[in-house]
Coordinates of C-alpha atoms in Angstrom, one line a residue:
M1 CA -287.5 2.8 29.5
D2 CA -290.7 0.8 30.4
F3 CA -292.1 -1.3 27.6
T4 CA -294.9 -2.8 29.8
D5 CA -298.3 -1.7 28.6
P6 CA -300.5 -1.3 31.7
N7 CA -303.6 -1.9 29.5
L8 CA -302.3 -5.2 28.2
R9 CA -304.5 -8.0 29.5
T10 CA -302.5 -10.9 28.5
P11 CA -299.9 -12.1 31.1
P12 CA -296.2 -11.3 30.4
V13 CA -294.0 -14.2 29.3
S14 CA -290.2 -14.2 29.9
L15 CA -287.3 -15.8 28.1
V16 CA -285.6 -16.5 31.4
D17 CA -282.6 -18.5 30.2
V18 CA -280.8 -20.0 27.1
A19 CA -278.2 -22.7 26.8
G20 CA -276.3 -24.3 23.9
Y21 CA -274.4 -27.4 22.9
L22 CA -271.8 -28.1 20.3
P23 CA -270.9 -31.7 19.5
G24 CA -267.3 -33.0 19.4
E25 CA -264.1 -31.2 18.7
P26 CA -263.9 -28.3 16.1
V27 CA -263.5 -29.5 12.5
G28 CA -261.1 -27.4 10.5
T29 CA -261.7 -26.4 6.9
E30 CA -258.8 -28.5 5.7
Y31 CA -261.2 -31.5 6.1
F32 CA -263.1 -30.1 3.1
T33 CA -260.3 -28.7 1.0
Q34 CA -258.9 -32.1 0.5
F35 CA -262.1 -33.1 -1.4
S36 CA -263.0 -29.8 -3.0
R37 CA -263.3 -29.3 -6.7
S38 CA -262.8 -26.1 -8.7
E39 CA -266.1 -24.4 -9.5
R40 CA -267.5 -20.9 -9.9
M41 CA -269.8 -21.3 -6.9
A42 CA -266.9 -21.7 -4.5
K43 CA -266.0 -18.0 -5.2
N44 CA -269.4 -16.8 -4.2
V45 CA -269.5 -14.8 -1.0
M46 CA -272.4 -16.8 0.2
F47 CA -270.2 -19.9 0.5
R48 CA -267.0 -18.6 2.0
A49 CA -266.1 -21.1 4.7
P50 CA -265.8 -20.4 8.4
K51 CA -262.5 -21.3 10.1
A52 CA -264.1 -24.2 12.0
R53 CA -267.4 -25.9 12.7
H54 CA -268.6 -28.9 14.8
H55 CA -270.0 -32.2 13.4
V56 CA -272.4 -34.5 15.1
G57 CA -271.3 -38.1 15.4
R58 CA -273.0 -40.8 13.5
D59 CA -274.6 -42.3 16.6
E60 CA -275.5 -39.0 18.3
T61 CA -279.2 -38.4 17.9
A62 CA -281.2 -35.1 17.9
V63 CA -282.6 -36.2 21.3
D64 CA -279.1 -36.6 22.6
M65 CA -278.2 -33.1 21.5
V66 CA -281.3 -31.6 23.1
E67 CA -280.6 -33.5 26.4
R68 CA -277.0 -32.2 26.4
A69 CA -278.1 -28.6 25.6
V70 CA -280.6 -28.7 28.5
A71 CA -278.0 -29.9 31.0
P72 CA -276.9 -26.3 31.9
L73 CA -280.6 -25.3 32.5
I74 CA -281.0 -28.2 34.9
E75 CA -277.8 -27.1 36.7
R76 CA -279.2 -23.6 37.1
H77 CA -282.9 -24.2 37.6
G78 CA -283.0 -27.7 39.0
A79 CA -284.2 -31.0 37.5
Q80 CA -287.5 -30.7 39.2
E81 CA -288.3 -27.4 37.5
I82 CA -287.4 -28.8 34.1
S83 CA -289.4 -31.9 34.7
K84 CA -292.5 -29.8 35.3
I85 CA -292.4 -28.1 31.9
D86 CA -295.9 -27.6 30.5
V87 CA -295.0 -26.9 26.9
L88 CA -292.3 -28.6 24.8
L89 CA -291.5 -27.3 21.3
T90 CA -288.7 -28.8 19.2
H91 CA -287.3 -28.0 15.7
T92 CA -284.9 -30.5 14.1
Q93 CA -283.1 -29.8 10.9
L94 CA -282.7 -33.6 10.1
P95 CA -285.2 -35.7 12.0
D96 CA -283.7 -39.1 13.0
N97 CA -287.1 -40.7 12.2
P98 CA -288.8 -39.1 9.2
A99 CA -292.2 -40.2 10.5
L100 CA -292.1 -38.3 13.8
G101 CA -290.2 -35.6 15.6
P102 CA -288.2 -35.9 18.8
G103 CA -290.6 -34.2 21.2
P104 CA -292.0 -37.2 23.0
E105 CA -288.6 -38.8 23.4
V106 CA -287.1 -35.6 24.7
A107 CA -289.9 -35.4 27.2
R108 CA -289.2 -39.0 28.3
R109 CA -285.5 -38.4 28.6
L110 CA -286.0 -35.3 30.7
G111 CA -288.7 -36.8 32.9
M112 CA -291.4 -34.4 31.7
R113 CA -295.1 -34.8 31.2
P114 CA -295.9 -31.7 29.2
G115 CA -299.5 -31.0 28.2
W116 CA -298.4 -29.5 24.9
V117 CA -295.7 -31.2 22.7
F118 CA -295.2 -29.8 19.2
D119 CA -292.4 -30.6 16.7
V120 CA -292.1 -27.5 14.5
H121 CA -290.5 -27.7 11.1
N122 CA -291.2 -24.7 8.9
G123 CA -289.4 -22.0 10.8
G124 CA -286.0 -22.9 9.4
C125 CA -283.2 -20.6 10.5
A126 CA -285.8 -18.4 12.3
A127 CA -287.3 -21.4 14.2
F128 CA -286.2 -20.2 17.6
I129 CA -288.2 -17.0 17.2
H130 CA -291.1 -18.9 15.7
M131 CA -291.1 -21.2 18.8
M132 CA -290.9 -18.3 21.1
W133 CA -294.0 -16.9 19.5
L134 CA -295.8 -20.2 19.7
A135 CA -294.8 -20.8 23.3
R136 CA -295.8 -17.3 24.4
T137 CA -299.2 -17.7 22.7
I138 CA -299.8 -21.0 24.5
L139 CA -298.7 -19.6 27.9
Q140 CA -300.8 -16.5 27.5
T141 CA -304.0 -18.3 26.5
T142 CA -303.9 -21.4 28.7
G143 CA -303.1 -22.4 32.2
A144 CA -299.6 -23.5 31.2
R145 CA -296.8 -21.8 33.1
T146 CA -293.5 -22.9 31.6
A147 CA -292.2 -23.9 28.2
L148 CA -289.0 -25.4 26.8
I149 CA -288.0 -24.7 23.2
A150 CA -285.2 -26.6 21.4
A151 CA -283.6 -25.9 18.0
T152 CA -281.3 -28.6 16.7
Q153 CA -279.0 -28.4 13.6
N154 CA -277.6 -31.8 12.8
C155 CA -277.0 -32.0 9.1
A156 CA -273.4 -30.8 8.8
G157 CA -271.7 -34.0 10.0
T158 CA -274.3 -36.1 8.2
V159 CA -275.5 -34.7 4.9
F160 CA -272.5 -32.4 4.1
T161 CA -269.8 -35.0 4.7
Q162 CA -271.3 -37.5 2.2
P163 CA -268.6 -38.4 -0.4
D164 CA -270.3 -36.5 -3.3
I165 CA -271.6 -33.6 -1.2
R166 CA -268.4 -32.7 0.7
K167 CA -266.8 -31.7 -2.6
L168 CA -269.4 -28.9 -3.1
A169 CA -268.8 -25.2 -2.4
Q170 CA -271.5 -25.0 0.3
A171 CA -270.3 -28.1 2.2
P172 CA -267.8 -26.4 4.6
V173 CA -270.4 -23.7 5.7
P174 CA -272.8 -25.5 8.0
G175 CA -271.9 -26.6 11.5
D176 CA -273.9 -28.7 14.0
G177 CA -275.3 -27.6 17.4
C178 CA -278.3 -27.3 19.6
G179 CA -279.8 -24.3 21.4
V180 CA -282.6 -24.3 24.0
G181 CA -284.6 -21.6 25.7
L182 CA -286.7 -21.6 29.0
L183 CA -289.8 -19.5 29.0
V184 CA -291.9 -18.7 32.1
K185 CA -295.1 -16.9 32.6
N186 CA -293.8 -14.0 34.6
N187 CA -292.2 -10.6 34.2
S188 CA -288.6 -11.4 35.1
A189 CA -287.2 -11.1 31.5
P190 CA -290.2 -10.2 29.5
I191 CA -290.6 -10.7 25.8
L192 CA -291.4 -7.2 24.6
D193 CA -292.6 -8.0 21.1
I194 CA -292.4 -10.7 18.4
E195 CA -292.9 -10.3 14.7
C196 CA -293.3 -13.4 12.5
R197 CA -293.9 -13.2 8.7
T198 CA -294.6 -15.8 6.1
Y199 CA -293.8 -15.1 2.4
P200 CA -295.6 -17.8 0.4
E201 CA -294.4 -16.3 -2.9
F202 CA -290.9 -17.6 -2.0
A203 CA -292.0 -21.0 -1.0
G204 CA -290.5 -23.8 -3.1
D205 CA -287.4 -21.7 -4.1
M206 CA -285.1 -24.0 -2.0
D207 CA -284.6 -27.4 -3.7
F208 CA -283.6 -30.7 -2.2
S209 CA -282.1 -33.1 -4.8
T210 CA -280.3 -36.4 -5.0
G211 CA -278.5 -35.4 -8.2
S212 CA -280.6 -38.0 -10.0
E213 CA -284.1 -38.8 -11.0
R214 CA -285.0 -40.6 -7.8
R215 CA -286.9 -39.1 -4.8
Y216 CA -284.9 -39.0 -1.6
W217 CA -286.9 -41.9 -0.1
E218 CA -286.4 -44.2 -3.1
P219 CA -283.5 -46.6 -3.5
G220 CA -280.8 -45.9 -6.0
A221 CA -277.8 -43.7 -6.8
G222 CA -277.3 -40.1 -5.7
Q223 CA -276.8 -38.3 -2.4
G224 CA -279.4 -35.9 -1.1
C225 CA -278.6 -32.3 -0.4
V226 CA -280.1 -28.8 -0.7
T227 CA -279.1 -27.5 -4.1
F228 CA -278.3 -24.0 -5.3
T229 CA -277.9 -22.3 -8.7
E230 CA -276.2 -18.9 -9.0
S231 CA -279.5 -17.2 -9.9
K232 CA -281.2 -18.6 -6.8
V233 CA -278.3 -17.7 -4.6
A234 CA -278.5 -14.1 -5.8
K235 CA -282.2 -14.0 -5.0
V236 CA -281.7 -15.4 -1.5
F237 CA -279.0 -12.9 -0.8
T238 CA -281.2 -10.0 -1.9
R239 CA -284.1 -11.3 0.2
G240 CA -282.0 -12.0 3.3
N241 CA -280.5 -8.5 3.2
R242 CA -284.0 -7.0 3.2
L243 CA -286.1 -9.4 5.4
V244 CA -284.0 -9.4 8.6
P245 CA -283.7 -5.6 9.0
E246 CA -287.4 -5.3 8.1
V247 CA -288.7 -7.6 10.8
A248 CA -286.1 -6.3 13.3
L249 CA -287.0 -2.7 12.8
A250 CA -290.7 -3.5 12.9
V251 CA -290.2 -4.8 16.4
C252 CA -288.0 -1.8 17.3
D253 CA -290.7 0.6 16.1
R254 CA -293.4 -1.1 18.2
I255 CA -291.3 -1.1 21.4
G256 CA -290.1 2.5 20.8
V257 CA -286.4 1.9 20.3
K258 CA -284.2 2.9 17.3
G259 CA -282.2 0.1 15.8
R260 CA -279.0 1.8 16.7
D261 CA -280.0 1.8 20.3
I262 CA -280.4 -1.9 20.7
D263 CA -278.0 -3.3 23.2
T264 CA -277.5 -6.8 21.7
F265 CA -278.6 -7.9 18.2
V266 CA -278.5 -11.7 17.7
T267 CA -279.2 -13.1 14.3
N268 CA -278.8 -16.4 12.5
Q269 CA -275.3 -16.8 11.2
P270 CA -275.4 -17.8 7.5
N271 CA -272.2 -16.0 6.4
R272 CA -269.9 -13.0 7.1
L273 CA -271.5 -10.8 4.4
F274 CA -275.1 -11.1 5.8
L275 CA -273.7 -10.4 9.3
R276 CA -271.9 -7.3 8.1
N277 CA -274.9 -6.0 6.1
W278 CA -277.4 -6.5 8.9
T279 CA -275.1 -4.7 11.4
E280 CA -274.9 -1.8 9.0
A281 CA -278.7 -1.8 8.4
L282 CA -279.4 -1.3 12.1
E283 CA -276.5 1.2 12.4
L284 CA -274.9 -0.8 15.1
P285 CA -271.3 -1.1 16.1
A286 CA -270.0 -4.6 15.3
E287 CA -269.5 -5.5 19.0
R288 CA -273.3 -5.3 19.6
H289 CA -274.0 -7.9 16.9
P290 CA -272.2 -11.0 18.2
D291 CA -270.7 -13.4 15.6
T292 CA -270.1 -17.1 16.1
F293 CA -269.7 -17.9 12.4
D294 CA -266.0 -18.6 12.4
R295 CA -266.2 -20.8 15.4
C296 CA -269.4 -22.7 14.6
G297 CA -270.3 -22.1 10.9
N298 CA -273.9 -21.7 9.9
L299 CA -275.9 -23.3 12.7
F300 CA -279.2 -22.7 11.0
A301 CA -282.0 -22.6 13.7
A302 CA -279.6 -23.2 16.5
G303 CA -277.5 -20.1 15.6
I304 CA -279.5 -17.6 17.6
P305 CA -279.7 -19.5 21.0
V306 CA -276.1 -20.8 20.7
T307 CA -274.8 -17.3 19.9
L308 CA -276.9 -15.7 22.6
D309 CA -275.7 -18.3 25.2
A310 CA -272.1 -17.7 24.2
E311 CA -272.4 -13.9 24.5
N312 CA -274.3 -14.2 27.9
S313 CA -271.8 -16.7 29.3
A314 CA -269.0 -14.3 28.4
G315 CA -270.7 -11.6 30.5
R316 CA -271.4 -9.3 27.6
V317 CA -275.2 -9.2 28.0
R318 CA -276.3 -6.9 30.8
N319 CA -279.4 -7.7 32.8
G320 CA -282.0 -5.1 32.0
S321 CA -280.7 -4.5 28.5
V322 CA -282.7 -5.0 25.3
V323 CA -281.8 -8.1 23.2
L324 CA -283.2 -8.2 19.7
M325 CA -283.2 -11.5 17.8
A326 CA -283.9 -11.7 14.1
A327 CA -283.6 -14.3 11.3
F328 CA -284.9 -15.4 7.9
A329 CA -285.5 -19.0 6.8
H330 CA -284.8 -21.1 3.7
A331 CA -285.0 -19.0 0.5
G332 CA -286.9 -16.3 2.3
D333 CA -290.3 -17.8 2.9
F334 CA -290.3 -17.0 6.6
A335 CA -288.7 -14.3 8.8
G336 CA -289.0 -13.4 12.4
A337 CA -287.8 -11.0 15.1
A338 CA -288.2 -10.8 18.9
A339 CA -287.1 -8.4 21.6
V340 CA -286.5 -9.3 25.2
R341 CA -285.7 -7.3 28.3
W342 CA -282.8 -9.5 29.3
G343 CA -282.5 -10.9 32.8
A344 CA -281.3 -14.5 32.4
A345 CA -280.0 -16.5 35.4
R346 CA -276.3 -17.2 35.7

């Protein structure tokens, strides 16, 4: 099936490759069970722990993680090609420096001089798709030829291992990792369609609290973490069940494919129940919706590129097949989906 519109005047943009990085050795759930306390939230299906996850080390920065994730791209495409990147977009769950993002330092480490450097924060777990959309827009409307997008999740081994936080039901769920994508203005692995939606009515439904009166930047007692109540968890669960299939099927409709005919469906990996429900919503067999949750935990924005890289590295993504990516962010204030005619280099 040919998804290329001969009347389309904008040049095609391809996601030509992805790569992922997971820090350190896997951390078993027993690390958390020694600290856990009995509470009702621990029984909630949203917080059932994966078997393992990876934790970033105290001295490993977000820039380190991006550099290590990009290493396979350098091996496959050459250092010179990566150094000539025109557009650099990064998303970091926990910026090492709250005053600025890692983009310029990533460019320095990789020997780049990109004309466009943006640190993108609001895409949350759907940030990889959000950055695909932004990168494609820049490549189609300027003279830029190549883009690198990087999604880093680095709060599992930092925030969720704090002495007070590691006792909570949600602490074992996140894992750390970084995923990157290489986009080129050509038709080798074309992005067929992208859907990004913002839902302002749900903004502010995710809280960050220190468990005390102080703001996170103020000195004093309390350890900062995203906080949940049972009522808010129920709302997020309902929204997530709806939003991901909605944006995914909107893309399917525009490219003329039924959800059940998608070759590979890659989503963010928040928990087993979401993964099961999204598989059923698209009427897909489980093997077409790859799952890294038990090996990596919830990788937030890095979940899509790391999972896609793992699936492609295992030889389960055919060149020429349709890969559909979809995710929702935070408490449901953003969702996105993207379809690609796969043809990544290996």
